[in-house]
Short mmCIF file of N, CA, C and O in Angstrom, two decimals:
data_model
loop_
_atom_site.label_atom_id
_atom_site.label_comp_id
_atom_site.label_asym_id
_atom_site.label_seq_id
_atom_site.Cartn_x
_atom_site.Cartn_y
_atom_site.Cartn_z
N MET E 227 5.38 -1.84 -15.05
CA MET E 227 4.33 -2.09 -14.08
C MET E 227 4.43 -1.05 -12.96
O MET E 227 5.52 -0.78 -12.48
N HIS E 228 3.30 -0.47 -12.58
CA HIS E 228 3.28 0.53 -11.50
C HIS E 228 2.63 -0.08 -10.27
O HIS E 228 1.53 -0.62 -10.35
N ILE E 229 3.34 0.00 -9.14
CA ILE E 229 2.87 -0.57 -7.89
C ILE E 229 2.83 0.52 -6.82
O ILE E 229 3.78 1.27 -6.66
N VAL E 230 1.72 0.60 -6.10
CA VAL E 230 1.58 1.53 -4.99
C VAL E 230 1.61 0.72 -3.70
O VAL E 230 0.92 -0.29 -3.57
N ILE E 231 2.44 1.18 -2.76
CA ILE E 231 2.60 0.51 -1.48
C ILE E 231 2.20 1.47 -0.36
O ILE E 231 2.68 2.61 -0.33
N MET E 232 1.35 1.02 0.54
CA MET E 232 1.00 1.82 1.71
C MET E 232 1.76 1.24 2.91
O MET E 232 1.57 0.09 3.26
N GLY E 233 2.61 2.05 3.48
CA GLY E 233 3.39 1.63 4.64
C GLY E 233 4.86 1.53 4.29
O GLY E 233 5.24 0.80 3.37
N CYS E 234 5.68 2.27 5.02
CA CYS E 234 7.12 2.25 4.75
C CYS E 234 7.88 1.77 5.98
O CYS E 234 8.91 2.32 6.36
N GLY E 235 7.34 0.73 6.60
CA GLY E 235 8.04 0.07 7.70
C GLY E 235 8.98 -0.98 7.12
O GLY E 235 9.40 -0.89 5.97
N ARG E 236 9.27 -1.99 7.89
CA ARG E 236 10.20 -3.03 7.46
C ARG E 236 9.73 -3.73 6.19
O ARG E 236 10.47 -3.85 5.22
N VAL E 237 8.47 -4.17 6.17
CA VAL E 237 7.94 -4.90 5.02
C VAL E 237 7.78 -3.99 3.80
O VAL E 237 8.18 -4.34 2.69
N GLY E 238 7.21 -2.82 4.01
CA GLY E 238 7.02 -1.88 2.90
C GLY E 238 8.33 -1.45 2.27
O GLY E 238 8.45 -1.35 1.05
N THR E 239 9.33 -1.20 3.11
CA THR E 239 10.65 -0.80 2.61
C THR E 239 11.26 -1.91 1.77
O THR E 239 11.74 -1.67 0.65
N GLN E 240 11.24 -3.13 2.29
CA GLN E 240 11.82 -4.27 1.56
C GLN E 240 11.10 -4.49 0.23
O GLN E 240 11.72 -4.70 -0.80
N LEU E 241 9.79 -4.42 0.26
CA LEU E 241 8.99 -4.61 -0.95
C LEU E 241 9.29 -3.51 -1.98
O LEU E 241 9.52 -3.80 -3.16
N ALA E 242 9.33 -2.27 -1.52
CA ALA E 242 9.60 -1.15 -2.42
C ALA E 242 10.98 -1.24 -3.04
O ALA E 242 11.16 -1.04 -4.25
N GLN E 243 11.97 -1.55 -2.24
CA GLN E 243 13.34 -1.66 -2.75
C GLN E 243 13.46 -2.80 -3.76
O GLN E 243 14.07 -2.64 -4.81
N THR E 244 12.87 -3.94 -3.45
CA THR E 244 12.93 -5.10 -4.35
C THR E 244 12.26 -4.80 -5.69
O THR E 244 12.82 -5.09 -6.76
N LEU E 245 11.08 -4.20 -5.64
CA LEU E 245 10.36 -3.88 -6.87
C LEU E 245 11.07 -2.80 -7.68
O LEU E 245 11.12 -2.86 -8.91
N ASP E 246 11.63 -1.81 -6.99
CA ASP E 246 12.37 -0.75 -7.65
C ASP E 246 13.61 -1.33 -8.36
O ASP E 246 13.86 -1.02 -9.53
N LEU E 247 14.34 -2.18 -7.68
CA LEU E 247 15.52 -2.82 -8.28
C LEU E 247 15.16 -3.69 -9.47
O LEU E 247 15.97 -3.84 -10.40
N ALA E 248 13.96 -4.25 -9.47
CA ALA E 248 13.51 -5.10 -10.57
C ALA E 248 13.04 -4.26 -11.76
O ALA E 248 12.64 -4.81 -12.79
N GLY E 249 13.05 -2.93 -11.61
CA GLY E 249 12.70 -2.05 -12.71
C GLY E 249 11.26 -1.59 -12.76
O GLY E 249 10.84 -0.97 -13.74
N HIS E 250 10.50 -1.86 -11.72
CA HIS E 250 9.11 -1.42 -11.69
C HIS E 250 9.01 0.03 -11.22
O HIS E 250 9.89 0.53 -10.52
N SER E 251 7.93 0.66 -11.59
CA SER E 251 7.60 1.99 -11.10
C SER E 251 6.91 1.79 -9.74
O SER E 251 5.94 1.06 -9.65
N VAL E 252 7.45 2.44 -8.69
CA VAL E 252 6.96 2.22 -7.34
C VAL E 252 6.64 3.55 -6.66
O VAL E 252 7.43 4.49 -6.76
N ALA E 253 5.51 3.60 -5.98
CA ALA E 253 5.17 4.74 -5.14
C ALA E 253 4.85 4.22 -3.74
O ALA E 253 4.14 3.22 -3.60
N VAL E 254 5.39 4.88 -2.73
CA VAL E 254 5.19 4.48 -1.34
C VAL E 254 4.49 5.61 -0.59
O VAL E 254 4.92 6.76 -0.67
N ILE E 255 3.44 5.26 0.12
CA ILE E 255 2.69 6.22 0.93
C ILE E 255 2.91 5.90 2.40
O ILE E 255 2.79 4.75 2.81
N ASP E 256 3.22 6.93 3.19
CA ASP E 256 3.35 6.75 4.64
C ASP E 256 3.03 8.08 5.31
O ASP E 256 3.28 9.15 4.75
N GLN E 257 2.49 7.99 6.53
CA GLN E 257 2.15 9.20 7.29
C GLN E 257 3.39 9.92 7.80
O GLN E 257 3.36 11.12 8.02
N ASP E 258 4.45 9.18 8.04
CA ASP E 258 5.66 9.73 8.64
C ASP E 258 6.73 9.97 7.58
O ASP E 258 7.29 9.01 7.05
N PRO E 259 7.03 11.21 7.26
CA PRO E 259 8.04 11.48 6.23
C PRO E 259 9.41 10.92 6.56
O PRO E 259 10.19 10.60 5.67
N LYS E 260 9.71 10.74 7.85
CA LYS E 260 11.00 10.18 8.26
C LYS E 260 11.12 8.71 7.86
O LYS E 260 12.23 8.21 7.71
N ALA E 261 10.00 8.03 7.70
CA ALA E 261 10.02 6.61 7.35
C ALA E 261 10.70 6.36 6.00
O ALA E 261 11.30 5.31 5.78
N PHE E 262 10.62 7.33 5.11
CA PHE E 262 11.20 7.15 3.78
C PHE E 262 12.72 7.07 3.80
O PHE E 262 13.33 6.61 2.83
N GLY E 263 13.35 7.50 4.88
CA GLY E 263 14.80 7.42 5.00
C GLY E 263 15.32 6.00 4.92
O GLY E 263 16.46 5.76 4.52
N THR E 264 14.48 5.03 5.27
CA THR E 264 14.90 3.62 5.22
C THR E 264 14.98 3.09 3.80
O THR E 264 15.56 2.02 3.57
N LEU E 265 14.42 3.82 2.85
CA LEU E 265 14.45 3.35 1.46
C LEU E 265 15.84 3.46 0.84
O LEU E 265 16.14 2.76 -0.11
N GLY E 266 16.66 4.34 1.37
CA GLY E 266 18.01 4.51 0.85
C GLY E 266 18.08 5.53 -0.27
O GLY E 266 17.08 5.83 -0.93
N SER E 267 19.25 6.04 -0.50
CA SER E 267 19.44 7.10 -1.49
C SER E 267 19.32 6.61 -2.93
O SER E 267 19.10 7.40 -3.84
N ASP E 268 19.44 5.30 -3.14
CA ASP E 268 19.34 4.78 -4.50
C ASP E 268 17.92 4.40 -4.90
O ASP E 268 17.69 3.95 -6.02
N PHE E 269 16.95 4.61 -4.01
CA PHE E 269 15.56 4.31 -4.35
C PHE E 269 15.08 5.29 -5.41
O PHE E 269 15.14 6.51 -5.23
N GLY E 270 14.59 4.76 -6.51
CA GLY E 270 14.17 5.61 -7.63
C GLY E 270 12.68 5.86 -7.70
O GLY E 270 12.21 6.50 -8.63
N GLY E 271 11.93 5.36 -6.73
CA GLY E 271 10.49 5.51 -6.75
C GLY E 271 10.02 6.82 -6.15
O GLY E 271 10.82 7.69 -5.78
N GLN E 272 8.73 6.93 -6.04
CA GLN E 272 8.08 8.14 -5.52
C GLN E 272 7.67 7.92 -4.07
O GLN E 272 7.29 6.81 -3.69
N THR E 273 7.72 8.96 -3.28
CA THR E 273 7.24 8.90 -1.90
C THR E 273 6.13 9.94 -1.73
O THR E 273 6.23 11.05 -2.24
N VAL E 274 5.10 9.55 -1.00
CA VAL E 274 3.95 10.42 -0.78
C VAL E 274 3.65 10.41 0.71
O VAL E 274 3.43 9.35 1.30
N VAL E 275 3.62 11.58 1.32
CA VAL E 275 3.30 11.70 2.74
C VAL E 275 1.79 11.83 2.89
O VAL E 275 1.17 12.68 2.26
N GLY E 276 1.21 10.93 3.71
CA GLY E 276 -0.22 11.02 3.95
C GLY E 276 -0.79 9.69 4.38
O GLY E 276 -0.08 8.71 4.59
N ILE E 277 -2.09 9.67 4.49
CA ILE E 277 -2.82 8.48 4.90
C ILE E 277 -3.09 7.64 3.64
O ILE E 277 -3.59 8.16 2.65
N GLY E 278 -2.79 6.37 3.72
CA GLY E 278 -2.83 5.50 2.55
C GLY E 278 -4.20 5.15 2.01
O GLY E 278 -4.30 4.53 0.97
N PHE E 279 -5.26 5.54 2.70
CA PHE E 279 -6.59 5.31 2.14
C PHE E 279 -7.24 6.62 1.73
O PHE E 279 -8.38 6.64 1.28
N ASP E 280 -6.49 7.72 1.83
CA ASP E 280 -6.97 9.02 1.37
C ASP E 280 -6.93 9.03 -0.16
O ASP E 280 -5.89 8.82 -0.76
N ARG E 281 -8.06 9.25 -0.78
CA ARG E 281 -8.15 9.18 -2.25
C ARG E 281 -7.19 10.14 -2.95
O ARG E 281 -6.61 9.80 -3.97
N ASP E 282 -7.02 11.33 -2.40
CA ASP E 282 -6.11 12.30 -3.02
C ASP E 282 -4.66 11.83 -2.94
O ASP E 282 -3.89 12.01 -3.89
N ARG E 283 -4.27 11.25 -1.81
CA ARG E 283 -2.90 10.73 -1.68
C ARG E 283 -2.70 9.54 -2.61
O ARG E 283 -1.65 9.38 -3.22
N LEU E 284 -3.72 8.69 -2.73
CA LEU E 284 -3.64 7.56 -3.65
C LEU E 284 -3.49 8.04 -5.09
O LEU E 284 -2.67 7.50 -5.85
N LYS E 285 -4.25 9.06 -5.46
CA LYS E 285 -4.12 9.61 -6.81
C LYS E 285 -2.73 10.20 -7.03
O LYS E 285 -2.14 10.02 -8.09
N GLU E 286 -2.22 10.89 -6.02
CA GLU E 286 -0.87 11.46 -6.11
C GLU E 286 0.17 10.36 -6.34
O GLU E 286 1.16 10.55 -7.04
N ALA E 287 -0.08 9.19 -5.76
CA ALA E 287 0.84 8.05 -5.90
C ALA E 287 0.62 7.29 -7.21
O ALA E 287 1.34 6.33 -7.49
N GLY E 288 -0.37 7.68 -7.98
CA GLY E 288 -0.60 7.03 -9.27
C GLY E 288 -1.51 5.83 -9.23
O GLY E 288 -1.43 4.95 -10.08
N ILE E 289 -2.41 5.78 -8.26
CA ILE E 289 -3.30 4.63 -8.12
C ILE E 289 -4.15 4.41 -9.36
O ILE E 289 -4.51 3.27 -9.68
N GLU E 290 -4.45 5.46 -10.09
CA GLU E 290 -5.32 5.33 -11.26
C GLU E 290 -4.65 4.56 -12.40
O GLU E 290 -5.34 4.07 -13.29
N ARG E 291 -3.34 4.43 -12.35
CA ARG E 291 -2.63 3.64 -13.37
C ARG E 291 -1.91 2.44 -12.76
O ARG E 291 -1.13 1.77 -13.42
N ALA E 292 -2.22 2.15 -11.50
CA ALA E 292 -1.52 1.07 -10.78
C ALA E 292 -1.94 -0.30 -11.27
O ALA E 292 -3.11 -0.56 -11.53
N ASP E 293 -0.94 -1.17 -11.39
CA ASP E 293 -1.18 -2.57 -11.72
C ASP E 293 -1.38 -3.39 -10.45
O ASP E 293 -1.94 -4.48 -10.49
N ALA E 294 -0.87 -2.86 -9.33
CA ALA E 294 -0.97 -3.58 -8.05
C ALA E 294 -0.91 -2.58 -6.90
O ALA E 294 -0.36 -1.49 -7.02
N PHE E 295 -1.48 -3.02 -5.77
CA PHE E 295 -1.48 -2.22 -4.54
C PHE E 295 -1.22 -3.14 -3.37
O PHE E 295 -1.81 -4.23 -3.28
N ALA E 296 -0.33 -2.73 -2.48
CA ALA E 296 -0.02 -3.50 -1.29
C ALA E 296 -0.19 -2.62 -0.06
O ALA E 296 0.44 -1.56 0.04
N ALA E 297 -1.04 -3.04 0.86
CA ALA E 297 -1.26 -2.33 2.12
C ALA E 297 -0.52 -3.10 3.20
O ALA E 297 -0.96 -4.17 3.62
N VAL E 298 0.63 -2.56 3.62
CA VAL E 298 1.48 -3.27 4.58
C VAL E 298 1.86 -2.41 5.77
O VAL E 298 2.94 -2.52 6.32
N SER E 299 0.94 -1.55 6.19
CA SER E 299 1.19 -0.73 7.38
C SER E 299 1.01 -1.62 8.62
O SER E 299 0.67 -2.80 8.51
N SER E 300 1.19 -1.05 9.78
CA SER E 300 1.06 -1.83 11.02
C SER E 300 -0.37 -1.94 11.51
O SER E 300 -0.64 -2.61 12.50
N GLY E 301 -1.32 -1.31 10.82
CA GLY E 301 -2.71 -1.32 11.28
C GLY E 301 -3.63 -2.15 10.39
O GLY E 301 -3.79 -1.85 9.21
N ASP E 302 -4.24 -3.17 10.96
CA ASP E 302 -5.16 -4.01 10.20
C ASP E 302 -6.30 -3.22 9.57
O ASP E 302 -6.60 -3.38 8.39
N ASN E 303 -6.95 -2.37 10.37
CA ASN E 303 -8.09 -1.61 9.85
C ASN E 303 -7.68 -0.70 8.70
O ASN E 303 -8.39 -0.61 7.70
N SER E 304 -6.56 -0.03 8.85
CA SER E 304 -6.07 0.84 7.78
C SER E 304 -5.75 0.04 6.52
O SER E 304 -6.07 0.46 5.41
N ASN E 305 -5.13 -1.11 6.70
CA ASN E 305 -4.78 -1.95 5.55
C ASN E 305 -6.04 -2.45 4.83
O ASN E 305 -6.10 -2.43 3.60
N ILE E 306 -7.02 -2.87 5.60
CA ILE E 306 -8.28 -3.35 5.01
C ILE E 306 -8.97 -2.22 4.26
O ILE E 306 -9.40 -2.39 3.12
N LEU E 307 -9.07 -1.07 4.89
CA LEU E 307 -9.74 0.07 4.27
C LEU E 307 -9.02 0.50 2.99
O LEU E 307 -9.64 0.70 1.94
N ALA E 308 -7.70 0.63 3.05
CA ALA E 308 -6.92 1.04 1.88
C ALA E 308 -7.05 0.04 0.74
O ALA E 308 -7.20 0.42 -0.43
N ALA E 309 -7.02 -1.25 1.07
CA ALA E 309 -7.15 -2.28 0.05
C ALA E 309 -8.52 -2.22 -0.63
O ALA E 309 -8.63 -2.35 -1.85
N ARG E 310 -9.54 -2.00 0.16
CA ARG E 310 -10.89 -1.90 -0.42
C ARG E 310 -11.03 -0.66 -1.30
O ARG E 310 -11.67 -0.73 -2.35
N VAL E 311 -10.46 0.45 -0.88
CA VAL E 311 -10.52 1.67 -1.70
C VAL E 311 -9.77 1.43 -3.02
O VAL E 311 -10.26 1.79 -4.09
N ALA E 312 -8.60 0.81 -2.94
CA ALA E 312 -7.82 0.55 -4.16
C ALA E 312 -8.62 -0.32 -5.13
O ALA E 312 -8.66 -0.05 -6.33
N ARG E 313 -9.25 -1.36 -4.60
CA ARG E 313 -9.98 -2.29 -5.47
C ARG E 313 -11.32 -1.73 -5.91
O ARG E 313 -11.64 -1.74 -7.10
N GLU E 314 -12.11 -1.23 -4.97
CA GLU E 314 -13.49 -0.85 -5.28
C GLU E 314 -13.63 0.53 -5.89
O GLU E 314 -14.49 0.75 -6.74
N THR E 315 -12.80 1.47 -5.47
CA THR E 315 -12.90 2.83 -6.01
C THR E 315 -12.06 3.00 -7.27
O THR E 315 -12.50 3.63 -8.23
N PHE E 316 -10.86 2.43 -7.26
CA PHE E 316 -9.94 2.65 -8.38
C PHE E 316 -9.78 1.44 -9.29
O PHE E 316 -9.08 1.52 -10.30
N GLY E 317 -10.40 0.33 -8.96
CA GLY E 317 -10.40 -0.83 -9.84
C GLY E 317 -9.07 -1.55 -9.99
O GLY E 317 -8.84 -2.23 -10.99
N VAL E 318 -8.19 -1.43 -9.00
CA VAL E 318 -6.92 -2.15 -9.05
C VAL E 318 -7.22 -3.63 -8.84
O VAL E 318 -7.86 -4.01 -7.86
N GLU E 319 -6.77 -4.46 -9.76
CA GLU E 319 -7.10 -5.89 -9.69
C GLU E 319 -6.22 -6.66 -8.72
O GLU E 319 -6.68 -7.57 -8.04
N ASN E 320 -4.94 -6.34 -8.67
CA ASN E 320 -3.99 -7.06 -7.82
C ASN E 320 -3.79 -6.29 -6.52
O ASN E 320 -3.03 -5.32 -6.48
N VAL E 321 -4.48 -6.72 -5.47
CA VAL E 321 -4.46 -6.01 -4.19
C VAL E 321 -4.15 -7.02 -3.08
O VAL E 321 -4.75 -8.09 -3.02
N VAL E 322 -3.20 -6.64 -2.22
CA VAL E 322 -2.90 -7.46 -1.05
C VAL E 322 -2.91 -6.57 0.18
O VAL E 322 -2.57 -5.38 0.11
N ALA E 323 -3.30 -7.16 1.31
CA ALA E 323 -3.32 -6.43 2.58
C ALA E 323 -2.74 -7.34 3.65
O ALA E 323 -3.16 -8.49 3.78
N ARG E 324 -1.79 -6.82 4.39
CA ARG E 324 -1.24 -7.58 5.52
C ARG E 324 -2.18 -7.41 6.70
O ARG E 324 -2.48 -6.30 7.13
N ILE E 325 -2.63 -8.55 7.25
CA ILE E 325 -3.57 -8.55 8.37
C ILE E 325 -2.95 -9.37 9.50
O ILE E 325 -2.64 -10.55 9.31
N TYR E 326 -2.81 -8.76 10.67
CA TYR E 326 -2.23 -9.46 11.82
C TYR E 326 -3.25 -10.34 12.54
O TYR E 326 -2.92 -11.44 12.97
N ASP E 327 -4.46 -9.88 12.69
CA ASP E 327 -5.50 -10.59 13.44
C ASP E 327 -6.09 -11.69 12.57
O ASP E 327 -6.71 -11.41 11.54
N PRO E 328 -5.94 -12.96 12.96
CA PRO E 328 -6.43 -14.07 12.14
C PRO E 328 -7.94 -14.01 11.87
O PRO E 328 -8.39 -14.41 10.80
N ARG E 329 -8.72 -13.50 12.82
CA ARG E 329 -10.17 -13.40 12.60
C ARG E 329 -10.49 -12.37 11.52
O ARG E 329 -11.35 -12.61 10.67
N ARG E 330 -9.82 -11.25 11.57
CA ARG E 330 -10.02 -10.25 10.52
C ARG E 330 -9.55 -10.77 9.17
O ARG E 330 -10.17 -10.52 8.15
N ALA E 331 -8.44 -11.46 9.17
CA ALA E 331 -7.90 -12.00 7.93
C ALA E 331 -8.89 -12.95 7.27
O ALA E 331 -9.09 -12.93 6.06
N GLU E 332 -9.55 -13.77 8.10
CA GLU E 332 -10.52 -14.72 7.58
C GLU E 332 -11.71 -13.99 6.96
O GLU E 332 -12.16 -14.33 5.86
N VAL E 333 -12.20 -12.97 7.64
CA VAL E 333 -13.33 -12.18 7.12
C VAL E 333 -12.92 -11.49 5.83
O VAL E 333 -13.64 -11.52 4.83
N TYR E 334 -11.75 -10.87 5.83
CA TYR E 334 -11.30 -10.15 4.64
C TYR E 334 -11.11 -11.11 3.46
O TYR E 334 -11.46 -10.79 2.33
N GLN E 335 -10.59 -12.28 3.73
CA GLN E 335 -10.39 -13.26 2.67
C GLN E 335 -11.73 -13.66 2.05
O GLN E 335 -11.84 -13.79 0.83
N ARG E 336 -12.75 -13.80 2.87
CA ARG E 336 -14.08 -14.13 2.35
C ARG E 336 -14.65 -13.01 1.48
O ARG E 336 -15.40 -13.26 0.55
N LEU E 337 -14.25 -11.78 1.80
CA LEU E 337 -14.72 -10.63 1.00
C LEU E 337 -13.97 -10.51 -0.33
O LEU E 337 -14.34 -9.73 -1.18
N GLY E 338 -12.91 -11.28 -0.47
CA GLY E 338 -12.15 -11.28 -1.72
C GLY E 338 -10.95 -10.38 -1.66
O GLY E 338 -10.40 -9.96 -2.63
#
């Protein structure tokens, strides 16, 4: 299973490490190349520097063969946009987005 994760903060790092240890193919996208240092030297996945809703960065991370996509950056708008691109442009069926603002979360949930 190939999973693409946008955001390499606390949640993204934990998710990437857990999935990598479980034997999944994992790619992590983050704007800050220093963020990947938290993944540890034993992380076997791919890291991509860039904006997580940029189609070229998503392709570089393997979005076209992804079974799942998780947008877990610190920005609600970025997470919503990246999740929609993953689902609507690349047809990824299993998409999750972390949303801090309850009003936005409610709207996004209604959109599917």
